């Protein structure tokens, strides 16, 4: 796993959203984009993380930040998560985990004594020019939104 760092240009990507529409990073030129990678929709940690981003979206909007959640979930799973949790931002499907690999967040994980490849819960703040401004990799799911807001408001 060779994770991207601050100062590097974010890789361009095009992924389907919850409606099957293609979303590209370049669609948000002139805005900051919080790309947050999460393992699986409708699981406890991912739900808390998404709910807190939902509840703080107006503050993120005021800071010119667009939120995009990316997971290896199939497109058909995403609307269920959005509807159930009333999410107010897009979720993108990276089923072949090519974008996760490009950002360097796909790799070996350990859980309950088992090893497997999966997404590491890491977020990237990409600036208006498409350069990674900050990498968020040390947070608890329930505090993720606050870590991001604290950084943006400093």
Tab-separated table of C-alpha atoms in Angstrom:
chain	number	residue	atom	x	y	z
A	1	UNK	CA	0.000	0.000	0.000
A	2	UNK	CA	1.615	3.240	-1.171
A	3	UNK	CA	-0.704	5.935	0.186
A	4	UNK	CA	-0.781	9.373	-1.403
A	5	UNK	CA	0.382	12.273	0.738
A	6	UNK	CA	-0.260	16.009	1.022
A	7	UNK	CA	1.207	17.946	-1.882
A	8	UNK	CA	0.593	15.212	-4.467
A	9	UNK	CA	-1.916	15.678	-7.270
A	10	UNK	CA	-5.046	13.643	-6.617
A	11	UNK	CA	-5.674	11.005	-9.283
A	12	UNK	CA	-8.562	11.827	-11.599
A	13	UNK	CA	-11.362	9.314	-11.272
A	14	UNK	CA	-14.792	8.608	-12.721
A	15	UNK	CA	-17.091	6.403	-10.638
A	16	UNK	CA	-20.819	5.697	-10.606
A	17	UNK	CA	-22.815	7.316	-7.814
A	18	UNK	CA	-25.911	6.016	-6.046
A	19	UNK	CA	-28.002	6.837	-9.148
A	20	UNK	CA	-25.607	5.159	-11.563
A	21	UNK	CA	-24.432	8.556	-12.865
A	22	UNK	CA	-20.718	9.036	-13.494
A	23	UNK	CA	-19.031	11.437	-11.085
A	24	UNK	CA	-15.539	12.719	-11.815
A	25	UNK	CA	-13.179	14.501	-9.466
A	26	UNK	CA	-12.759	17.197	-12.125
A	27	UNK	CA	-16.508	17.958	-11.823
A	28	UNK	CA	-15.634	19.853	-8.633
A	29	UNK	CA	-12.878	22.118	-9.916
A	30	UNK	CA	-12.859	25.307	-7.815
A	31	UNK	CA	-14.104	23.504	-4.706
A	32	UNK	CA	-12.390	21.548	-1.999
A	33	UNK	CA	-13.356	17.871	-2.033
A	34	UNK	CA	-13.312	15.585	0.982
A	35	UNK	CA	-12.862	12.107	-0.468
A	36	UNK	CA	-13.474	9.657	2.332
A	37	UNK	CA	-12.940	5.949	1.845
A	38	UNK	CA	-15.074	3.625	3.940
A	39	UNK	CA	-15.232	-0.193	3.995
A	40	UNK	CA	-18.939	-1.042	3.687
A	41	UNK	CA	-22.308	0.717	3.666
A	42	UNK	CA	-24.724	0.098	6.529
A	43	UNK	CA	-22.131	-1.206	8.961
A	44	UNK	CA	-21.931	0.439	12.417
A	45	UNK	CA	-18.716	2.449	12.002
A	46	UNK	CA	-19.485	3.533	8.450
A	47	UNK	CA	-22.993	4.571	9.467
A	48	UNK	CA	-21.795	6.774	12.346
A	49	UNK	CA	-19.160	8.365	10.124
A	50	UNK	CA	-21.721	9.114	7.381
A	51	UNK	CA	-24.349	10.423	9.843
A	52	UNK	CA	-21.886	12.902	11.331
A	53	UNK	CA	-20.846	14.164	7.890
A	54	UNK	CA	-24.549	14.495	7.031
A	55	UNK	CA	-25.250	16.459	10.206
A	56	UNK	CA	-22.353	18.848	9.543
A	57	UNK	CA	-22.872	19.310	5.796
A	58	UNK	CA	-24.024	22.930	6.094
A	59	UNK	CA	-20.767	23.888	7.815
A	60	UNK	CA	-18.782	21.988	5.175
A	61	UNK	CA	-20.782	23.771	2.447
A	62	UNK	CA	-19.883	27.141	3.995
A	63	UNK	CA	-16.221	26.104	3.819
A	64	UNK	CA	-16.613	25.272	0.073
A	65	UNK	CA	-16.153	21.531	0.715
A	66	UNK	CA	-17.928	18.797	-1.242
A	67	UNK	CA	-18.122	15.354	0.415
A	68	UNK	CA	-17.723	12.160	-1.623
A	69	UNK	CA	-17.807	8.763	0.076
A	70	UNK	CA	-16.112	5.913	-1.781
A	71	UNK	CA	-16.451	2.210	-1.008
A	72	UNK	CA	-16.233	-1.098	-2.878
A	73	UNK	CA	-20.014	-1.488	-2.476
A	74	UNK	CA	-22.083	-2.195	-5.580
A	75	UNK	CA	-24.085	0.768	-6.917
A	76	UNK	CA	-27.371	-0.965	-5.972
A	77	UNK	CA	-26.379	-0.928	-2.271
A	78	UNK	CA	-25.721	2.831	-2.145
A	79	UNK	CA	-29.301	4.204	-2.484
A	80	UNK	CA	-30.395	1.990	0.404
A	81	UNK	CA	-27.682	3.498	2.627
A	82	UNK	CA	-28.503	7.048	1.507
A	83	UNK	CA	-32.254	6.573	2.033
A	84	UNK	CA	-31.930	4.795	5.366
A	85	UNK	CA	-29.583	7.415	6.808
A	86	UNK	CA	-30.979	10.401	4.845
A	87	UNK	CA	-27.499	11.228	3.578
A	88	UNK	CA	-27.112	14.563	1.787
A	89	UNK	CA	-23.940	13.836	-0.202
A	90	UNK	CA	-22.932	11.385	-2.916
A	91	UNK	CA	-21.590	7.904	-2.415
A	92	UNK	CA	-19.490	6.366	-5.168
A	93	UNK	CA	-19.021	2.716	-6.063
A	94	UNK	CA	-15.439	1.503	-6.547
A	95	UNK	CA	-16.226	-2.211	-6.957
A	96	UNK	CA	-12.907	-3.087	-8.557
A	97	UNK	CA	-11.154	-0.871	-5.951
A	98	UNK	CA	-9.067	0.801	-8.695
A	99	UNK	CA	-9.567	4.275	-7.187
A	100	UNK	CA	-8.801	3.001	-3.688
A	101	UNK	CA	-5.592	1.500	-5.077
A	102	UNK	CA	-4.715	4.761	-6.877
A	103	UNK	CA	-5.033	6.641	-3.571
A	104	UNK	CA	-3.131	3.876	-1.769
A	105	UNK	CA	-5.884	2.901	0.658
A	106	UNK	CA	-6.463	-0.680	-0.531
A	107	UNK	CA	-4.371	-3.262	1.243
A	108	UNK	CA	-3.952	-5.921	3.869
A	109	UNK	CA	-6.218	-5.657	6.905
A	110	UNK	CA	-6.584	-7.768	10.023
A	111	UNK	CA	-9.858	-8.334	11.823
A	112	UNK	CA	-10.630	-10.940	14.472
A	113	UNK	CA	-7.556	-12.960	13.595
A	114	UNK	CA	-8.231	-12.994	9.853
A	115	UNK	CA	-6.210	-11.248	7.176
A	116	UNK	CA	-7.803	-9.938	3.990
A	117	UNK	CA	-7.486	-7.126	1.456
A	118	UNK	CA	-9.801	-4.192	1.943
A	119	UNK	CA	-10.211	-0.440	2.204
A	120	UNK	CA	-8.391	1.418	4.926
A	121	UNK	CA	-10.567	4.167	6.413
A	122	UNK	CA	-8.646	7.226	5.279
A	123	UNK	CA	-9.845	10.606	3.983
A	124	UNK	CA	-8.210	13.081	1.637
A	125	UNK	CA	-8.922	16.795	1.480
A	126	UNK	CA	-8.277	17.859	-2.104
A	127	UNK	CA	-7.897	21.578	-2.769
A	128	UNK	CA	-9.464	23.674	-5.522
A	129	UNK	CA	-6.561	22.869	-7.872
A	130	UNK	CA	-6.815	19.094	-7.427
A	131	UNK	CA	-3.860	18.756	-5.059
A	132	UNK	CA	-4.116	16.770	-1.834
A	133	UNK	CA	-4.077	19.360	0.927
A	134	UNK	CA	-4.369	17.027	3.911
A	135	UNK	CA	-4.677	13.326	4.700
A	136	UNK	CA	-6.865	12.275	7.638
A	137	UNK	CA	-5.748	8.874	8.881
A	138	UNK	CA	-5.910	9.153	12.663
A	139	UNK	CA	-9.500	9.409	13.878
A	140	UNK	CA	-12.349	7.390	15.314
A	141	UNK	CA	-15.424	7.057	13.090
A	142	UNK	CA	-17.523	9.096	15.529
A	143	UNK	CA	-14.945	11.935	15.521
A	144	UNK	CA	-14.045	11.995	11.816
A	145	UNK	CA	-16.256	15.004	11.008
A	146	UNK	CA	-14.805	17.003	13.911
A	147	UNK	CA	-11.196	16.238	12.933
A	148	UNK	CA	-11.988	17.484	9.421
A	149	UNK	CA	-13.789	20.616	10.656
A	150	UNK	CA	-11.030	21.425	13.146
A	151	UNK	CA	-8.476	21.244	10.337
A	152	UNK	CA	-10.585	23.405	7.998
A	153	UNK	CA	-11.260	26.027	10.682
A	154	UNK	CA	-7.671	26.413	11.903
